[in-house]
Coordinates of C-alpha atoms in Angstrom, one line a residue:
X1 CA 2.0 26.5 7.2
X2 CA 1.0 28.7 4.0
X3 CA 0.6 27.1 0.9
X4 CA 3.5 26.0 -0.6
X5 CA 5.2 27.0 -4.4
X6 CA 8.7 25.5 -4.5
X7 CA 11.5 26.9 -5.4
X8 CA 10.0 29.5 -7.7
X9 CA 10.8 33.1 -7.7
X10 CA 14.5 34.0 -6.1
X11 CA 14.0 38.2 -6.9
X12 CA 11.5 40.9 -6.7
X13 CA 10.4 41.5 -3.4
X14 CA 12.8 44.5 -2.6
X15 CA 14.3 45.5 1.1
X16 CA 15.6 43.5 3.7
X17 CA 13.4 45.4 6.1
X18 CA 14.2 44.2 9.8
X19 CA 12.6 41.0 10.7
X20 CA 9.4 42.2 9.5
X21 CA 11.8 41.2 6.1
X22 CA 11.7 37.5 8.0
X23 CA 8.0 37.7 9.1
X24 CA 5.9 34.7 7.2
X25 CA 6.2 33.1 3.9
X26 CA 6.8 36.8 2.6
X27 CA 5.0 38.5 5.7
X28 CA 2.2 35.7 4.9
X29 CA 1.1 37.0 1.7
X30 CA 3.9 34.9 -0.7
X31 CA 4.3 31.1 -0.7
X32 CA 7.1 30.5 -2.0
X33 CA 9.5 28.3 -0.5
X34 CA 12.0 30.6 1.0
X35 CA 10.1 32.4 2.9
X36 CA 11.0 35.7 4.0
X37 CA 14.7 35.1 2.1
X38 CA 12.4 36.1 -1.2
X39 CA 14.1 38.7 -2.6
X40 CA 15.4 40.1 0.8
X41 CA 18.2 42.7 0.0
X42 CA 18.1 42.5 -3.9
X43 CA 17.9 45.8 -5.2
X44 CA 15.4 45.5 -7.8
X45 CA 15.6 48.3 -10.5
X46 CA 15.6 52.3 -10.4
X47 CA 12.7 54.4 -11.4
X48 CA 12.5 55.5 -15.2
X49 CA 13.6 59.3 -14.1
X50 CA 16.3 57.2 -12.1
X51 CA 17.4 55.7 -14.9
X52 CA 18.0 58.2 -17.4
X53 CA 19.8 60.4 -15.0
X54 CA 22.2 57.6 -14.3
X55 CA 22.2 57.0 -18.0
X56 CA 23.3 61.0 -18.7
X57 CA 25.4 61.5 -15.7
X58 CA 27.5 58.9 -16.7
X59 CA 27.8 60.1 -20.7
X60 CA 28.9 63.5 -19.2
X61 CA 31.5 62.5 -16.7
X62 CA 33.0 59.4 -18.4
X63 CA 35.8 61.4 -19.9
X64 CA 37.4 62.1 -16.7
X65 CA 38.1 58.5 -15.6
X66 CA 41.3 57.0 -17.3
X67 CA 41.1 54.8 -19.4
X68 CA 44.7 53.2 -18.9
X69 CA 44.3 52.8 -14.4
X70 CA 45.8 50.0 -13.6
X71 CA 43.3 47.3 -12.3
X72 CA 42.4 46.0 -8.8
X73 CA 43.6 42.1 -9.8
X74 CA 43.3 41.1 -6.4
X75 CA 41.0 38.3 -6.3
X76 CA 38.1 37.8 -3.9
X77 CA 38.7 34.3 -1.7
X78 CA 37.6 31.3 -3.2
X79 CA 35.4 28.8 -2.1
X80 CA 35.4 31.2 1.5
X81 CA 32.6 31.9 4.1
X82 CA 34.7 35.1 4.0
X83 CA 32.3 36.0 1.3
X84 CA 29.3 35.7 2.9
X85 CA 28.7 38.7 4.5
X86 CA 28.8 40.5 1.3
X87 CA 26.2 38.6 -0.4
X88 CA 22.5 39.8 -0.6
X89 CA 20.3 37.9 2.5
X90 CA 18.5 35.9 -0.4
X91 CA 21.4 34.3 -1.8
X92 CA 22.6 33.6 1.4
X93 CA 18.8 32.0 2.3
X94 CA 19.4 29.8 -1.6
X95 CA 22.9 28.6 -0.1
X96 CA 21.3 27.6 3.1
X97 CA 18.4 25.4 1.1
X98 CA 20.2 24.0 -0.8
X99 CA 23.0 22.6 2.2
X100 CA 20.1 21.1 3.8
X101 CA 18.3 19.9 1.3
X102 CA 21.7 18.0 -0.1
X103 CA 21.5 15.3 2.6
X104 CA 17.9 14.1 2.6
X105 CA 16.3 11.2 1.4
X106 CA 13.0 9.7 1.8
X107 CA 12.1 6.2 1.8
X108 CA 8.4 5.3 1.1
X109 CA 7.0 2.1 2.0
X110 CA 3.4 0.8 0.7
X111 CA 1.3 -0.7 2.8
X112 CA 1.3 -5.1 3.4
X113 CA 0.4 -7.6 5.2
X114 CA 3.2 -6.7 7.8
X115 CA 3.1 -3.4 8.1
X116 CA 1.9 -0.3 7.4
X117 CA 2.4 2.1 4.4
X118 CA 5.3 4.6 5.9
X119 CA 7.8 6.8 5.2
X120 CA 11.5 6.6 6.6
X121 CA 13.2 10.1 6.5
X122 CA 17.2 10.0 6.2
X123 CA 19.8 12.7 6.6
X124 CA 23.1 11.9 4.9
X125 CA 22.1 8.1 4.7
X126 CA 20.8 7.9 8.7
X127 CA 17.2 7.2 9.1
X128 CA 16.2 9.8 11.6
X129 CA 12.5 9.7 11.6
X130 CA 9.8 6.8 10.3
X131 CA 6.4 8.2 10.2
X132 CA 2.9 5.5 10.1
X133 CA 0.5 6.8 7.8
X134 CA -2.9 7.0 9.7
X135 CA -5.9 4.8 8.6
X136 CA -9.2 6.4 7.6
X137 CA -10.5 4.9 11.3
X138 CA -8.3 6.8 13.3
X139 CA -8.6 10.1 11.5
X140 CA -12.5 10.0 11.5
X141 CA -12.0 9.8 15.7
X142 CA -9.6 12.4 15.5
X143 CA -12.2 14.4 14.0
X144 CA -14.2 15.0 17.4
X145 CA -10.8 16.3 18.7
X146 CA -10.9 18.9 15.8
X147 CA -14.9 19.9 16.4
X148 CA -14.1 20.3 20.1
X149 CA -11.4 22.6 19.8
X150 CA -13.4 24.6 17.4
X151 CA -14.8 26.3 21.0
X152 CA -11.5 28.2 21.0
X153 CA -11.9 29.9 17.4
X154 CA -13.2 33.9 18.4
X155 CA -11.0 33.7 21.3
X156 CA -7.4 32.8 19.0
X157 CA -8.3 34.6 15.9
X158 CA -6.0 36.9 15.8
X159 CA -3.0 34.6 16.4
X160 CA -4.6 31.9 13.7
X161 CA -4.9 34.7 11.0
X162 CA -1.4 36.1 11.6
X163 CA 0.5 33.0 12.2
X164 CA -0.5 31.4 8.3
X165 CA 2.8 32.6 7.5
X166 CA 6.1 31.8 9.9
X167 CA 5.0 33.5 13.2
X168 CA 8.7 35.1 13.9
X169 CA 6.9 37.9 15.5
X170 CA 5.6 35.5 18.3
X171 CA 9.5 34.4 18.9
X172 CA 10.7 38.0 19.2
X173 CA 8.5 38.9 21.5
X174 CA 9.6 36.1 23.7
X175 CA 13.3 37.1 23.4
X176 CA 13.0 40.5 23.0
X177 CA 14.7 40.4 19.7
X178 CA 15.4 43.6 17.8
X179 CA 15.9 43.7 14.2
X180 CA 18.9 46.7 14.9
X181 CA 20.5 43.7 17.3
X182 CA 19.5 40.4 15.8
X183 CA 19.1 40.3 12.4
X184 CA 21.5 37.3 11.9
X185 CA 19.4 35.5 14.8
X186 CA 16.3 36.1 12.5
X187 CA 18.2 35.0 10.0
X188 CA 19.0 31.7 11.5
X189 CA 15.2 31.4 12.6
X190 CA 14.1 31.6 8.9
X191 CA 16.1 29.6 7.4
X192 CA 15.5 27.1 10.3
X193 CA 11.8 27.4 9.0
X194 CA 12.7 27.4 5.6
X195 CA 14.2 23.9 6.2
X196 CA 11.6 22.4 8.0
X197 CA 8.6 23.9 5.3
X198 CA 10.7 21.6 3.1
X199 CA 11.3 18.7 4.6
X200 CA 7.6 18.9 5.7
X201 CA 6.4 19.0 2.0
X202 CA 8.7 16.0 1.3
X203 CA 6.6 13.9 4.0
X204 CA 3.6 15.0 3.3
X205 CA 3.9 14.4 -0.1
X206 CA 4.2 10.9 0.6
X207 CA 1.7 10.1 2.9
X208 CA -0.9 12.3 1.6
X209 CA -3.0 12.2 4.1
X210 CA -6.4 13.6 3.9
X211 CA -7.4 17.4 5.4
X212 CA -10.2 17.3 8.5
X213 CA -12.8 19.1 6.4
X214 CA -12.3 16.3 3.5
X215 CA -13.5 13.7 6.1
X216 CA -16.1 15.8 8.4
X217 CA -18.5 17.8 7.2
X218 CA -19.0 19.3 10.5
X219 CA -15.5 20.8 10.3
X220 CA -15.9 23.7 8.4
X221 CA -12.5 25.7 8.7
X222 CA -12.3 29.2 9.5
X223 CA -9.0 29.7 7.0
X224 CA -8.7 27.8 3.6
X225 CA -7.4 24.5 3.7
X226 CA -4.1 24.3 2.1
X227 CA -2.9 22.9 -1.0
X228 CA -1.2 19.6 0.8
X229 CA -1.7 17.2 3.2
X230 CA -2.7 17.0 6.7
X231 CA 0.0 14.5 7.5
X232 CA 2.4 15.7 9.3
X233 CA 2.0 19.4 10.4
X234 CA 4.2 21.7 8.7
X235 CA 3.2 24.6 11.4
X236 CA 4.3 22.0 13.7
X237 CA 7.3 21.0 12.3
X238 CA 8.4 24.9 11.6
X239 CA 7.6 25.5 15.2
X240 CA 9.6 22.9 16.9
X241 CA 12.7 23.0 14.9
X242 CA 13.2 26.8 15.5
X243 CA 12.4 26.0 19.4
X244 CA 14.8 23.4 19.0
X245 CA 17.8 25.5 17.8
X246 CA 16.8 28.6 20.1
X247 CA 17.2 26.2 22.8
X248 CA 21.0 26.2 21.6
X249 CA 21.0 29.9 21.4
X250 CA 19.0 31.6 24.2
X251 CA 21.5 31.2 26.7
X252 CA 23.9 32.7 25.1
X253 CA 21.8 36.3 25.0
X254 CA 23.5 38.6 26.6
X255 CA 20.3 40.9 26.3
X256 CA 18.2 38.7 28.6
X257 CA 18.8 38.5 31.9
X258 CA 16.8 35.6 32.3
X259 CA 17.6 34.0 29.4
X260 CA 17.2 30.4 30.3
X261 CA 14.2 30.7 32.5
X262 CA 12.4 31.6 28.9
X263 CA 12.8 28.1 27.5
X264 CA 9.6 26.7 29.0
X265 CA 7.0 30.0 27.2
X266 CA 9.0 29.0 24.3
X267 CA 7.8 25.5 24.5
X268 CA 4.6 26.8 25.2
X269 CA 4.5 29.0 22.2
X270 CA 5.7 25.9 19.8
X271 CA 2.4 24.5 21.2
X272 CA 0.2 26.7 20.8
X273 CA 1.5 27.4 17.3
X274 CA 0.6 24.0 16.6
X275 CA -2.6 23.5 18.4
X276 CA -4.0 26.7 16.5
X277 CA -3.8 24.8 13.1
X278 CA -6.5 22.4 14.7
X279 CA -8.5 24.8 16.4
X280 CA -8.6 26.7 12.8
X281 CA -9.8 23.2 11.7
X282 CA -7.4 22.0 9.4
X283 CA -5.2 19.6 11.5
X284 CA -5.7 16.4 13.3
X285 CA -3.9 16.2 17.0
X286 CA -1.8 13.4 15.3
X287 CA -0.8 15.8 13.2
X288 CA 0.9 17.8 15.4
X289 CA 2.2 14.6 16.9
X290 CA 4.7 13.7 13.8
X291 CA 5.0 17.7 13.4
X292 CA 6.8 18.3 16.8
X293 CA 8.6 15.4 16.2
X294 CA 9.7 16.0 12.9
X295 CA 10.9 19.5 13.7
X296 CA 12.8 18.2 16.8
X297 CA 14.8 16.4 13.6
X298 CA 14.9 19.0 11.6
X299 CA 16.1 22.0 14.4
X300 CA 19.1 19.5 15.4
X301 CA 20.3 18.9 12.3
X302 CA 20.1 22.5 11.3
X303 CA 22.2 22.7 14.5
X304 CA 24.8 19.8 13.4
X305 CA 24.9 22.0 10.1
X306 CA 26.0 24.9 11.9
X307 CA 28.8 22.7 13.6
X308 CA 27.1 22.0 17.1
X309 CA 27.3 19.3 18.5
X310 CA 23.9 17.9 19.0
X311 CA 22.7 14.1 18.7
X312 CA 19.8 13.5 16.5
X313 CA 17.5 10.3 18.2
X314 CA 16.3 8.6 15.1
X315 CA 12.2 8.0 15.9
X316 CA 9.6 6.1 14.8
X317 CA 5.5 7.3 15.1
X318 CA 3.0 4.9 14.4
X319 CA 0.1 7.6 15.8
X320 CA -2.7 6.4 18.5
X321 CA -6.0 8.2 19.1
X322 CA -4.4 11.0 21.6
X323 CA -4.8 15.0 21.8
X324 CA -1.6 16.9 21.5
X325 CA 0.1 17.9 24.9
X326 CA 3.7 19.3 24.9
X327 CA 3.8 17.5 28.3
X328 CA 3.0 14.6 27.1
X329 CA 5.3 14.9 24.1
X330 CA 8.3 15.4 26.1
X331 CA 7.2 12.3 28.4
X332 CA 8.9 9.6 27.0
X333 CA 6.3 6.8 28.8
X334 CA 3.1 9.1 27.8
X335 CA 4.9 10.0 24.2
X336 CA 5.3 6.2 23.8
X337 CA 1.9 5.6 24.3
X338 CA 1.0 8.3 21.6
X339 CA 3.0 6.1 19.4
X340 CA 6.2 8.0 19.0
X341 CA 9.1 6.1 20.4
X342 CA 12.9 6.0 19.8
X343 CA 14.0 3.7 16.7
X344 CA 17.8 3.4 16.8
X345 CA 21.3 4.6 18.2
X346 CA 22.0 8.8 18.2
X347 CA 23.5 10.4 15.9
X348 CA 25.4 13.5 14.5
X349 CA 26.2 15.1 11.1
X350 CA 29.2 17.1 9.6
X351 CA 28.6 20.6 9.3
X352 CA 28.0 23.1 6.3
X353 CA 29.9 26.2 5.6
X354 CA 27.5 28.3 5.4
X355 CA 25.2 27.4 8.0
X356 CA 28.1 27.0 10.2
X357 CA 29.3 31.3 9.4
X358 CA 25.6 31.7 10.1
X359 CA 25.7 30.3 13.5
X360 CA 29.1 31.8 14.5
X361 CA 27.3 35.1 13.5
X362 CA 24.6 34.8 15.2
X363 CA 26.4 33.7 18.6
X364 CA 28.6 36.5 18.2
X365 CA 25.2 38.7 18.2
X366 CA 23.7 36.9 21.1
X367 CA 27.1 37.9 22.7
X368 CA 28.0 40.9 22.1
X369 CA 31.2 40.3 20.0

């Protein structure tokens, strides 16, 4: 994931712009923290020619209105997703950070005699995912993971370089998404990233966990190392919460006629995505470990937000010495022996307005409607 700046900076970067609009954090050259929602839509100001024209035009043609029309008093609905649609993409992209970001809470426990130190994630007061932070030890071995993949750096260049921002391009191409036909679907895939860049920071900012290059000297990353921790990956996290929620959706594409038979290069993608952080030389395996499983939270309850019924298996990662394998991730015996392992009964969340128009828009896209 790019660095990371908060909340700062709603306006100022002008046009909506198709999905290239939804491309990175700001087509990977802003780091703010929504994304491609910065300023998508707002119109910014006219040129100083503009301006005074405006300015003149309306001196010269004022008298002709009345002054005495009766008004329009009819109120706009209140409190309505009716009002969505006529709000800028940006506001919209504030609305939906700010629903998400309502229900979470994050427990940090130091380290004792019993235990580890760790950090126990909660949405709307349900633990959902407990995170191990991982000794110096096991990093330091994970470090010959991150020399070895080092092999694969000329060869994945490109995708490293253009994927420090969201990689939404790499999802369209394996839907075949078109900005003229799914810009809500974009929509719903950035602010599905724009959740889970958040919720990542939150983690990380716990566990503060140490970059590669910091421990290694023989890792000497071929991108700069970011501004936060290792611990979890936020690339990872990103990557599997919009494959998570575009797991929901891709069958419902009435575009594709193989729709469903997509799901496993979308897996493979969310993979790759992830493995590329630690062939670029800033990620441990375990890294992308508590990533993938932090964006499998984090795309469900985007998708109990939206008002689908999905159950959200609270987990628990206390990371071993293992590569990163999709495979082996969605093995429950092998993911076990990784260290990640299921910690409690499913559950779901109430849904948000706004996510929840969001959805219904986007369905009705994937549709047809």
């Amino acid at each position: 994931m790019a660095q990371y700046g908060g909340f700062g900076g709603f306006g100022g970067f002008g046009g909506f712009g198709g999905f290239g609009g939804f491309g990175g954090f700001g087509g990977g050259t802003n780091f703010t923290g929504l994304g491609g929602f910065l300023g998508a839509q707002d119109p910014g100001g006219y040129d100083p020619m503009t301006t005074h024209g405006l300015q003149t035009t309306a001196e010269g043609l004022r008298h002709l209105t009345e002054a005495g029309a009766t008004p329009n008093d009819k109120e706009l609905p209140f409190s309505s997703p009716d009002t969505l649609d006529g709000m800028a993409t940006w506001v919209r992209g504030s609305l939906y950070v700010s629903e998400f970001l309502a229900g979470i809470s994050a427990e940090a426990q130091e380290a004792s005699c019993d235990a580890p130190a760790q950090v126990a994630l909660a949405f709307d007061g349900k633990t959902s995912l407990t995170l191990h932070r991982p000794k110096p030890d096991l990093l330091r071995k994970q470090c010959a993971y991150v020399t070895d993949y080092g092999a694969l750096r000329a060869e994945r260049t490109a995708e490293i370089t253009s994927q420090l921002g969201f990689p939404t391009a790499y999802f369209a191409m394996l839907l075949g998404l078109h900005s003229a036909q799914n810009a809500r679907s974009f929509e719903l895939i950035t602010a599905t990233q724009v959740a889970a860049a958040h919720t990542a920071m939150i983690v990380k900012g716990h566990l503060a966990v140490r970059r590669p290059d910091q421990l290694d000297a023989r890792i000497m990353p071929m991108i700069p190392t970011p501004g936060h921790g290792s611990f979890p990956s936020a690339h990872a996290t990103e990557a599997y919460a919009v494959l998570t929620v575009l797991e929901a959706l891709v069958g419902a594409w009435k575009s594709l006629s193989d729709g469903p038979e997509r799901l496993g290069t979308l897996r493979a993608l969310a993979e790759r995505i992830a493995v590329n952080r630690t062939v670029a030389g800033v990620h441990y395996p375990i890294d992308s470990w508590a990533g993938a499983a932090l964006g499998r939270v984090v795309g469900t309850v985007v998708l109990n937000r939206c008002g689908v019924e999905a159950e959200a298996t609270p987990m628990i990662y206390a990371p071993e010495n293992r590569d990163f394998f999709d495979d082996d991730y969605r093995d429950p015996d092998k993911a076990a022996d990784a260290g990640l392992k299921p910690d409690g009964e499913a559950f779901q969340l109430e849904a948000k307005q706004t996510f929840s128009w969001l959805w219904a828009e986007a369905l009705g896209e994937a549709q047809g409607v």
